[in-house]
PDB file of C-alpha atoms in Angstrom:
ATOM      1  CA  UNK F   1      19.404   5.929  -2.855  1.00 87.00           C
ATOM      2  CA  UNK F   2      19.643   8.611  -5.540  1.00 80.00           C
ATOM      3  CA  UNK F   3      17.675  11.716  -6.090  1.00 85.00           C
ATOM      4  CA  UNK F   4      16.369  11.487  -9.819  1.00 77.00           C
ATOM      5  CA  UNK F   5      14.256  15.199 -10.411  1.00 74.00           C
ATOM      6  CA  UNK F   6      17.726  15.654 -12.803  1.00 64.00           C
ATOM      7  CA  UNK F   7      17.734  12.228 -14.699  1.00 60.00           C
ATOM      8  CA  UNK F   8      21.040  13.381 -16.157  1.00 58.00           C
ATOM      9  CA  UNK F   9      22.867  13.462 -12.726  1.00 62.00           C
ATOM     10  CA  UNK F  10      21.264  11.706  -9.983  1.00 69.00           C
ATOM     11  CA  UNK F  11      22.398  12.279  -6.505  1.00 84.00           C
ATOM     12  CA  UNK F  12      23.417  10.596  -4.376  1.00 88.00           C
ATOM     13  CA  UNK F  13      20.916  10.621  -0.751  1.00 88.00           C
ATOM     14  CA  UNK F  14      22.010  10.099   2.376  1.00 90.00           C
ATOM     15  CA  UNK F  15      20.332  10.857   5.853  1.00 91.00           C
ATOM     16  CA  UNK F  16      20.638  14.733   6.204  1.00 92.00           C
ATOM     17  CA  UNK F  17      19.632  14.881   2.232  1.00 93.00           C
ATOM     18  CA  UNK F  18      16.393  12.608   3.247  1.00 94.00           C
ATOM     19  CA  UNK F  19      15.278  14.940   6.420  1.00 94.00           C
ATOM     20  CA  UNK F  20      15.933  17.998   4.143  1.00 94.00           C
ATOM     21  CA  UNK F  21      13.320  16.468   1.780  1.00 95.00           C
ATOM     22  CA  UNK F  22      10.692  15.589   3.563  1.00 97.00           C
ATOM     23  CA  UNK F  23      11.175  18.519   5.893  1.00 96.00           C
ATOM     24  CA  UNK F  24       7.919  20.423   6.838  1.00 97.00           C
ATOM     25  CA  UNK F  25       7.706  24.194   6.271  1.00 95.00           C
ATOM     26  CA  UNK F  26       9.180  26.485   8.632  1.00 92.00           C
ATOM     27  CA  UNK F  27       6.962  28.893  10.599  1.00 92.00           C
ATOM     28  CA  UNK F  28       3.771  27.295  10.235  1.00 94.00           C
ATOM     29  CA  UNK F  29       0.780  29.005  11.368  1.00 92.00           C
ATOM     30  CA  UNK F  30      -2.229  26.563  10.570  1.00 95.00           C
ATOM     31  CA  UNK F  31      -1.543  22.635  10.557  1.00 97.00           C
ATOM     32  CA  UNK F  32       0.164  21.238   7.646  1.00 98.00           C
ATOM     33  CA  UNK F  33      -1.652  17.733   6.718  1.00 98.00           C
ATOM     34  CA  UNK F  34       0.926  15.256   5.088  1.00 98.00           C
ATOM     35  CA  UNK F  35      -0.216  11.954   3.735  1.00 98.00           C
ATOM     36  CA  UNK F  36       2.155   8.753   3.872  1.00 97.00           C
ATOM     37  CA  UNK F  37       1.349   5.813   1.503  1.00 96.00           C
ATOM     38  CA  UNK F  38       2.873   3.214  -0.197  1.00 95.00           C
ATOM     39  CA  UNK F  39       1.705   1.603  -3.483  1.00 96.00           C
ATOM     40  CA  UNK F  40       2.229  -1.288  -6.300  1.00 95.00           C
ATOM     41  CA  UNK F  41       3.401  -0.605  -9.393  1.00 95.00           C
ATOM     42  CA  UNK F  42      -0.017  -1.291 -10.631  1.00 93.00           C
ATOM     43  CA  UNK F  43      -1.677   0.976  -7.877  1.00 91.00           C
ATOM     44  CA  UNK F  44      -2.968  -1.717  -5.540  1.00 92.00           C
ATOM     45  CA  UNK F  45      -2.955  -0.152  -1.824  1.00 91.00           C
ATOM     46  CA  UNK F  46      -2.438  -3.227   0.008  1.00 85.00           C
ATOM     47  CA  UNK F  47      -1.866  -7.105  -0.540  1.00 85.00           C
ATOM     48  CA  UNK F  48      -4.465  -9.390   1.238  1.00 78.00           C
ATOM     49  CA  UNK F  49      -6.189  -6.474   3.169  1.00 74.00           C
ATOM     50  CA  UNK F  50      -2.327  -5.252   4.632  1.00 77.00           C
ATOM     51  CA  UNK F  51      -0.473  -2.422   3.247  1.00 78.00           C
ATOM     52  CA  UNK F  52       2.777  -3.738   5.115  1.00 74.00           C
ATOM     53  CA  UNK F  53       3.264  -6.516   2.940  1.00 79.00           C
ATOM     54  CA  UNK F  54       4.413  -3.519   0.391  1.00 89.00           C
ATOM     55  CA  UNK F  55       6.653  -2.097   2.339  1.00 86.00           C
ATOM     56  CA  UNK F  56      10.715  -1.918   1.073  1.00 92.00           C
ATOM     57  CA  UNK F  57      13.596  -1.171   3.399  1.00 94.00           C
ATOM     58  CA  UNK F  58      13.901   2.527   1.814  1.00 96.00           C
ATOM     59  CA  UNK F  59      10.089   2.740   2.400  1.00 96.00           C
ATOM     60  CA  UNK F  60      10.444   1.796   6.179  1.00 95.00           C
ATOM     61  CA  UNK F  61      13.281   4.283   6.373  1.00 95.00           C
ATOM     62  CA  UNK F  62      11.182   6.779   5.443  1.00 96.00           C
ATOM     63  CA  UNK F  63       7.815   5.517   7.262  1.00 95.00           C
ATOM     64  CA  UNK F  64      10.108   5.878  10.248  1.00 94.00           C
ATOM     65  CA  UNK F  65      11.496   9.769   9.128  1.00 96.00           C
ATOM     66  CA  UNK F  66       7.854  10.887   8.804  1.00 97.00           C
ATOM     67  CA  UNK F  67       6.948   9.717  12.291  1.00 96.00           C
ATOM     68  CA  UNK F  68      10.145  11.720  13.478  1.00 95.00           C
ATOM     69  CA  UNK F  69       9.000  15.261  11.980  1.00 96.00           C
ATOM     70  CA  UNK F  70       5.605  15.069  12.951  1.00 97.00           C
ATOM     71  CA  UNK F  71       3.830  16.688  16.203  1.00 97.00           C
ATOM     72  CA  UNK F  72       0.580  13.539  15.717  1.00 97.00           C
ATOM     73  CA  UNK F  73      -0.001  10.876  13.514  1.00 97.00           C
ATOM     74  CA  UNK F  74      -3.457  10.662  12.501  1.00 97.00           C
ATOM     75  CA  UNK F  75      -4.846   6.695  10.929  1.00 97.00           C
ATOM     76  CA  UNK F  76      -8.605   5.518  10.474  1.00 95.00           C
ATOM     77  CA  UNK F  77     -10.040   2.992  12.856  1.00 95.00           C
ATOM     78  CA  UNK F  78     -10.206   0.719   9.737  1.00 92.00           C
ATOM     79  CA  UNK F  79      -6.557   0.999   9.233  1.00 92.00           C
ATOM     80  CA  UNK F  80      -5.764   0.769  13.055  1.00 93.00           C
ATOM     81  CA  UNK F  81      -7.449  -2.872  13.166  1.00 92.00           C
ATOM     82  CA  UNK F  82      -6.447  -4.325  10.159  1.00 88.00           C
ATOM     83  CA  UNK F  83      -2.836  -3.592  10.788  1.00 88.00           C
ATOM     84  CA  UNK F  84      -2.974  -3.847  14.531  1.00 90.00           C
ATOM     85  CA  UNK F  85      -1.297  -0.180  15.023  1.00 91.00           C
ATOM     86  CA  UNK F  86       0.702  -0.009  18.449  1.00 92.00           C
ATOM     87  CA  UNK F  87       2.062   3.237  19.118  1.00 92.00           C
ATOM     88  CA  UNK F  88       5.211   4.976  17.556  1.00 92.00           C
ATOM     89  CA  UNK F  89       8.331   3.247  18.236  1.00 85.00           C
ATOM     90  CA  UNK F  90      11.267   5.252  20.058  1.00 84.00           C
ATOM     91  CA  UNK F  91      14.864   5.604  21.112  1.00 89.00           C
ATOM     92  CA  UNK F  92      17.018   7.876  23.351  1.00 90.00           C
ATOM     93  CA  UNK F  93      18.593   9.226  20.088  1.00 91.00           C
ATOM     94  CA  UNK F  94      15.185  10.048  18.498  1.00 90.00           C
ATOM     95  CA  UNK F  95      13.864  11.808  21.365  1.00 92.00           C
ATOM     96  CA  UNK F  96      16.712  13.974  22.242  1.00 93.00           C
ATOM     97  CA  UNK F  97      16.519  14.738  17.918  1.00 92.00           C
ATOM     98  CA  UNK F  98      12.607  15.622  18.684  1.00 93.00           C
ATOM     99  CA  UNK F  99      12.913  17.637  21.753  1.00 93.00           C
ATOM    100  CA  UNK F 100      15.931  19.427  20.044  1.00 92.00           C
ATOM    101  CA  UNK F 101      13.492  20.391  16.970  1.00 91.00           C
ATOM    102  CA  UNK F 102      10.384  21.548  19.558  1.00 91.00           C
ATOM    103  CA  UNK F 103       8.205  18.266  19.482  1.00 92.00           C
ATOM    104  CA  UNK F 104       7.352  15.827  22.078  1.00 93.00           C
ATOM    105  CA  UNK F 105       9.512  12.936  22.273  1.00 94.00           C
ATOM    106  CA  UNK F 106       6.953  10.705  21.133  1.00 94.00           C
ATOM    107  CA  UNK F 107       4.035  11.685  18.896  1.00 96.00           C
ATOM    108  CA  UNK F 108       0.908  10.501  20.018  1.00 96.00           C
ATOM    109  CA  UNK F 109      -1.587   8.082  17.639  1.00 97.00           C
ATOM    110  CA  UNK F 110      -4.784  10.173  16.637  1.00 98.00           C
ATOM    111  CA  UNK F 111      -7.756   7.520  15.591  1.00 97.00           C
ATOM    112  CA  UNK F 112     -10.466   9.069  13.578  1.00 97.00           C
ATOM    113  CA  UNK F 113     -13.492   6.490  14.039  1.00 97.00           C
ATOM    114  CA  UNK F 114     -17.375   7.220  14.178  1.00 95.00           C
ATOM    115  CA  UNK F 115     -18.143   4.277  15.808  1.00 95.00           C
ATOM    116  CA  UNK F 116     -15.196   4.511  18.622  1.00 96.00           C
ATOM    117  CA  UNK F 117     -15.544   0.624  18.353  1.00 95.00           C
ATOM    118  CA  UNK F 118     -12.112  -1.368  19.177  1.00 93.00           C
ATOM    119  CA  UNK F 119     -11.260  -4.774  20.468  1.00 89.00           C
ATOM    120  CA  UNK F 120     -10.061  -4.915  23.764  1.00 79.00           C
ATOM    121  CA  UNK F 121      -6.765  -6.451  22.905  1.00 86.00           C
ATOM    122  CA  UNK F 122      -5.419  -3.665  20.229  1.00 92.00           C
ATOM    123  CA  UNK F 123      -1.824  -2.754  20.428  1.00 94.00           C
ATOM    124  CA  UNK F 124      -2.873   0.790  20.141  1.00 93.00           C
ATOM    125  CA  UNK F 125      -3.601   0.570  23.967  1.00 93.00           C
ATOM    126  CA  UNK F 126      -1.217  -2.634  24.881  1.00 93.00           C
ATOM    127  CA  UNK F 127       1.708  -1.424  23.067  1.00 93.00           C
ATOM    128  CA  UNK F 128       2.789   2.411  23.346  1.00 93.00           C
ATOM    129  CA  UNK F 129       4.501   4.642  25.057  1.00 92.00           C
ATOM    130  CA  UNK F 130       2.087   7.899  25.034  1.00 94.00           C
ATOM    131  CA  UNK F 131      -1.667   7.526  25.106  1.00 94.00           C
ATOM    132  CA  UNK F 132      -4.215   7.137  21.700  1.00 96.00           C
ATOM    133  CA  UNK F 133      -5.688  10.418  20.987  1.00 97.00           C
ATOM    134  CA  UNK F 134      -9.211   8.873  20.012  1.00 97.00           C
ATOM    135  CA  UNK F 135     -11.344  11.190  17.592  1.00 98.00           C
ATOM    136  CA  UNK F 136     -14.914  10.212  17.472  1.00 98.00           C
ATOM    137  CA  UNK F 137     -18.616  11.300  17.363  1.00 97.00           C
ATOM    138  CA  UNK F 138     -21.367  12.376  19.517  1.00 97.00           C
ATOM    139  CA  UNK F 139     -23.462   9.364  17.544  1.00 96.00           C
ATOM    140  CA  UNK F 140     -20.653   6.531  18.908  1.00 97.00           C
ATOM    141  CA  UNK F 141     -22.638   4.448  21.450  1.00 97.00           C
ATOM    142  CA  UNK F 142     -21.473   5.766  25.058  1.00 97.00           C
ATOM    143  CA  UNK F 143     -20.468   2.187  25.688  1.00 97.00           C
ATOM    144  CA  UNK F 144     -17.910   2.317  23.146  1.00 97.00           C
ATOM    145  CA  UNK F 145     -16.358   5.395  24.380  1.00 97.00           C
ATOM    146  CA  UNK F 146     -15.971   4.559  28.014  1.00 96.00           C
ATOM    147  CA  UNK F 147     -14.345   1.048  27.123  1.00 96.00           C
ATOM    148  CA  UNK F 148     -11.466   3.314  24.961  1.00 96.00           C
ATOM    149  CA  UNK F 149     -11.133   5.680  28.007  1.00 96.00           C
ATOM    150  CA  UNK F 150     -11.349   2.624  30.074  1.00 95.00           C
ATOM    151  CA  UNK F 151      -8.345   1.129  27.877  1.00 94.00           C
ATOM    152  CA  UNK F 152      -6.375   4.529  27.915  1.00 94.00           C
ATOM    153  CA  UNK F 153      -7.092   6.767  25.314  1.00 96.00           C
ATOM    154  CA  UNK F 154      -7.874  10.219  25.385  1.00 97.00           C
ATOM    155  CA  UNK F 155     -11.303  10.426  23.675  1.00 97.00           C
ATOM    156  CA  UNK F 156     -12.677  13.332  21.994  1.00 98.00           C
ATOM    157  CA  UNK F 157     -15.866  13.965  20.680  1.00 98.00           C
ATOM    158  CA  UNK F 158     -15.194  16.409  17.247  1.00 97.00           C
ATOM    159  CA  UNK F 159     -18.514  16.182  15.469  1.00 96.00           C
ATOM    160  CA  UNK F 160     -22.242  15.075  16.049  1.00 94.00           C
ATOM    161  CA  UNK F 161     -22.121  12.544  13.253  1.00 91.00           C
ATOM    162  CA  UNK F 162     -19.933  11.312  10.500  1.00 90.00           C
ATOM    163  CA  UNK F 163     -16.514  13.100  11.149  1.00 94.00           C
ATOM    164  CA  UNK F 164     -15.308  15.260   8.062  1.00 92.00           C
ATOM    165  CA  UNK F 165     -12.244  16.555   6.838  1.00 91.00           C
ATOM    166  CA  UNK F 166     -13.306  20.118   8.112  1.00 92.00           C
ATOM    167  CA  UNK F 167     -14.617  18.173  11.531  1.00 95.00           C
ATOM    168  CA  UNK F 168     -10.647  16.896  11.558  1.00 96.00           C
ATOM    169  CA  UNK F 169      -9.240  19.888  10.311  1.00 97.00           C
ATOM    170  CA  UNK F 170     -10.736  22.245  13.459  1.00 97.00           C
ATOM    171  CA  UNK F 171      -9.646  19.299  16.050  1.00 97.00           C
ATOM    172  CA  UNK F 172      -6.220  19.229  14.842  1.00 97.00           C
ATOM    173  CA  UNK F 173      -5.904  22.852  15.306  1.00 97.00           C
ATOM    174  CA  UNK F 174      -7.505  23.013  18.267  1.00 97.00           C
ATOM    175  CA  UNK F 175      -5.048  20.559  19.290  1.00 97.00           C
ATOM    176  CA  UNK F 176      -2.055  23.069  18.276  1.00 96.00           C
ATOM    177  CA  UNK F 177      -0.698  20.557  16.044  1.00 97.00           C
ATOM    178  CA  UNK F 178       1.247  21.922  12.967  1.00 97.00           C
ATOM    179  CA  UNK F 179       3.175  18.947  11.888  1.00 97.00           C
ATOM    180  CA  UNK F 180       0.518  16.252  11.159  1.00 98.00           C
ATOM    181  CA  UNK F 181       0.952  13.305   8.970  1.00 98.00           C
ATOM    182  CA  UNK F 182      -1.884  11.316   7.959  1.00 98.00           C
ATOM    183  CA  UNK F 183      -1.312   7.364   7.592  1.00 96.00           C
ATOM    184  CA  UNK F 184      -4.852   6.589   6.028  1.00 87.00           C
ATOM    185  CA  UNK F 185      -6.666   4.466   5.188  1.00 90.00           C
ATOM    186  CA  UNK F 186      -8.340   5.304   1.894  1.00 94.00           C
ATOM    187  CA  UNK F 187     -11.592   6.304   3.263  1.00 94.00           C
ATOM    188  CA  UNK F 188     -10.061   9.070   5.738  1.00 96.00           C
ATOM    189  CA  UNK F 189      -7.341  10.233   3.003  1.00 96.00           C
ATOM    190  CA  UNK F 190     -10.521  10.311   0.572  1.00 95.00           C
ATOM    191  CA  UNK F 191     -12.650  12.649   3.273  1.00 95.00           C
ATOM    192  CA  UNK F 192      -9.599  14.924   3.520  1.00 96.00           C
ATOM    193  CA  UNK F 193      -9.468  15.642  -0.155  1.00 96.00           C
ATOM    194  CA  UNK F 194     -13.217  16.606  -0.185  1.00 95.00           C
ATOM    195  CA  UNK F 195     -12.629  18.785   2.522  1.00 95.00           C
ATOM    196  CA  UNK F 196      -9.632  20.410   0.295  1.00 95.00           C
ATOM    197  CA  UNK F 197      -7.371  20.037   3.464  1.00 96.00           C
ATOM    198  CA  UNK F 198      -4.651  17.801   2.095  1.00 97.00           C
ATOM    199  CA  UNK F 199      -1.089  20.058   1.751  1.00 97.00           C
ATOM    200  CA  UNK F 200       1.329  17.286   0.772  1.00 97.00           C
ATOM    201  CA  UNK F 201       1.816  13.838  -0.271  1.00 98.00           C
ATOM    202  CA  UNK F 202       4.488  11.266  -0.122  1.00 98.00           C
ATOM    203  CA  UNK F 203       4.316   8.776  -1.878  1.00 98.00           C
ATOM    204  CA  UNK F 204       5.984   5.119  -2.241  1.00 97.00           C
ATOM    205  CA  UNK F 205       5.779   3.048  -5.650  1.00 97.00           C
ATOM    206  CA  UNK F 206       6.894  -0.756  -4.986  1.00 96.00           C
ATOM    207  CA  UNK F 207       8.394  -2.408  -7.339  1.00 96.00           C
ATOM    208  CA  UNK F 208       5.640  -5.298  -7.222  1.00 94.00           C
ATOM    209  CA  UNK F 209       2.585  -6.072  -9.364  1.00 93.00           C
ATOM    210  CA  UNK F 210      -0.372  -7.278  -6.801  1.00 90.00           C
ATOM    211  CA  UNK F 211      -3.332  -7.288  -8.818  1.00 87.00           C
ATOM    212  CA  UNK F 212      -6.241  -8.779  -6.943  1.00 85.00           C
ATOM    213  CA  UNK F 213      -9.192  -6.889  -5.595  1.00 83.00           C
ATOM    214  CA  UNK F 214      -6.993  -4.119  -3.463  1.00 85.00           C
ATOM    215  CA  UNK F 215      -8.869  -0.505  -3.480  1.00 90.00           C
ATOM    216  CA  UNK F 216      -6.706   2.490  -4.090  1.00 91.00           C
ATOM    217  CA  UNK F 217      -5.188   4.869  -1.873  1.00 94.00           C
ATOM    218  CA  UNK F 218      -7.609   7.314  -1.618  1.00 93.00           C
ATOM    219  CA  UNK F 219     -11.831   6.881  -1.518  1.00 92.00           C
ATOM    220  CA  UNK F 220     -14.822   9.081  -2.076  1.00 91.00           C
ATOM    221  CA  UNK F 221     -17.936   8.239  -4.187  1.00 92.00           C
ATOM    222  CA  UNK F 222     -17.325  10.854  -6.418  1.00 92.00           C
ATOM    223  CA  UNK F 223     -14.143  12.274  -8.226  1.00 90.00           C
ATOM    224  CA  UNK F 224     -12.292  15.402  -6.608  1.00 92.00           C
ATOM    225  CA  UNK F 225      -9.675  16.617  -8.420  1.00 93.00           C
ATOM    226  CA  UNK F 226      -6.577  18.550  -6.573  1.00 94.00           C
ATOM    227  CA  UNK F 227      -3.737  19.760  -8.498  1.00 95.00           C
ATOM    228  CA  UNK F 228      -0.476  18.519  -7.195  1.00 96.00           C
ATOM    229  CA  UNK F 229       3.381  19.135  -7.860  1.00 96.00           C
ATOM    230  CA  UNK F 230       6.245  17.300  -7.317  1.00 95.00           C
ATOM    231  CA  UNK F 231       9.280  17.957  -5.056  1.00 95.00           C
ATOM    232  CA  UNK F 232      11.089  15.307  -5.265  1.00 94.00           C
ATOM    233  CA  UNK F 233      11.819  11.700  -7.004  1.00 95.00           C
ATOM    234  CA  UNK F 234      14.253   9.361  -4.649  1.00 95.00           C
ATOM    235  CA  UNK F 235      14.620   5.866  -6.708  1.00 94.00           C
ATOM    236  CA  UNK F 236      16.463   3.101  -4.090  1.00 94.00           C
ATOM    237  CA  UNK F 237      18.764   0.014  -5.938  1.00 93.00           C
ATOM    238  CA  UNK F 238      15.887  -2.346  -5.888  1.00 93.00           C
ATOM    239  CA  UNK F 239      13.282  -0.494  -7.615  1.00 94.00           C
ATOM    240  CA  UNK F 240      11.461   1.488  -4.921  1.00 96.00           C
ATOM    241  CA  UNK F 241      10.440   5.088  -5.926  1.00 96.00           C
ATOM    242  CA  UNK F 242      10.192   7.571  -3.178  1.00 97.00           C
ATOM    243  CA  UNK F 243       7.853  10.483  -4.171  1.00 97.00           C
ATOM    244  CA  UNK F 244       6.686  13.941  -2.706  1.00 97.00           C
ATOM    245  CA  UNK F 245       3.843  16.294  -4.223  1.00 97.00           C
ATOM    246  CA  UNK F 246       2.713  19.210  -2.250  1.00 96.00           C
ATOM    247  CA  UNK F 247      -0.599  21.052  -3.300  1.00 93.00           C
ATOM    248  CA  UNK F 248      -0.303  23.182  -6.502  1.00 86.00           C
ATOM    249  CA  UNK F 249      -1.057  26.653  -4.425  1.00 83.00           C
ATOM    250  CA  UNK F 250       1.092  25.751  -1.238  1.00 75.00           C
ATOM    251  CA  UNK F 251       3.978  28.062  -0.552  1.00 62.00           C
ATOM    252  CA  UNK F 252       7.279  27.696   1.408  1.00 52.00           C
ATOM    253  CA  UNK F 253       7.178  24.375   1.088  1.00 54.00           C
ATOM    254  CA  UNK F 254      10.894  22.346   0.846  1.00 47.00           C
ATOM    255  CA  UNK F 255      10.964  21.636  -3.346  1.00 40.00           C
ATOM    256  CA  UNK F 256      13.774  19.120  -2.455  1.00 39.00           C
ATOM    257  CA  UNK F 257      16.387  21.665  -4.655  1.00 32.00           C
TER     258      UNK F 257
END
């Protein structure tokens, strides 16, 4: 992989150069909320209702790097049963590389859902090491809540109705989390815009063309604009562009220099 923000010399990436990159801010006093997508060329946010069917070996890499730097990982109940989430994959190396850097050695799966509906057989609750961390509302039938305690998952009630970004921003930090990445859908990375919470963005262009019906990354039934700038440009030999913005009027985050 090479780092292109200096067309005229790229250079050349290699593991440390990646962490550096995508590195959160140091001494962070208020959660940080990353976002994680990949896209085609031709902005399509998933092929035949699946995002993973975009996904590149340098965009796996880094799927995989995110999970490592963050204290929770945060997905939509849409997302979570489309792509039958399980939770985050570990090894003895990447939890000694965790604990050494503060963080639990595995971060835990956040679900934001109003409904709190899930089938029984989910990987979320068959298939992980730490429990779900299940964020719902008062108005999800009682029902649907026990069967997710039932199943595991620590459920918390974080707003009366529908659950905006500002419901998800105070759980987070009542939490304690700093490090969060976000891993959609569209409809939750949509909310969080509204709510003006979202700090950075990394994004992954594949080099495909999808076309079909495919929705974009992000959702909301009216436009919300949110200056960005970028930090870095990472192009891999087949195509895949690996790109970080960070919100216009952030400071001390990495610029990837």
């Amino acid at each position: 992989m090479h780092q292109l923000d200096d067309p005229a010399s790229p250079t050349d990436v290699g593991d440390d150069r990646l962490r550096q990159l995508y590195a959160y801010p140091e001494g962070l006093e208020r959660p940080w909320m990353r976002v994680n997508f990949v896209s085609s060329l031709d902005g399509a946010v998933a092929v035949e209702g699946r995002s993973g069917a975009l996904g590149t070996p340098s965009d796996k890499k880094v799927f995989g790097l995110l999970r490592e730097l963050a204290d929770v990982i945060l997905v939509g109940a849409g997302t979570v049963r489309t792509e039958n989430y399980g939770g985050a994959r570990t090894s003895e190396t990447l939890r000694a590389r965790r604990e050494a850097d503060g963080l639990d050695a595995v971060p835990p799966i956040a679900v934001v859902t109003t409904s709190c509906y899930f089938p029984s057989d989910l990987r979320l609750f068959t298939d992980t090491a730490v429990p779900p961390i299940v964020f719902t509302s008062a108005s999800a039938p009682v029902a649907n809540r026990r069967r997710a305690e039932d199943a595991g998952a620590d459920v918390r009630v974080i707003a009366d109705d529908t659950i905006d970004g500002a419901a998800l921003l105070a759980a987070v930090t009542k939490a304690g989390w700093t490090r969060v990445l976000c891993e959609g859908g569209p409809q939750l990375f949509g909310s969080m815009i509204e709510a003006d919470i979202v700090d950075d963005l990394c994004l992954t262009f594949a080099p495909v063309l999808a076309a079909g019906a495919a929705g974009r990354i992000a959702s909301t039934p009216t436009p919300v604009v949110t200056p960005m700038r970028r930090t870095h440009l990472v192009a891999d030999d087949d195509g895949t562009l690996l790109t970080r913005w960070i919100r216009d009027d952030r400071e001390g985050a990495s610029r990837g220099r």
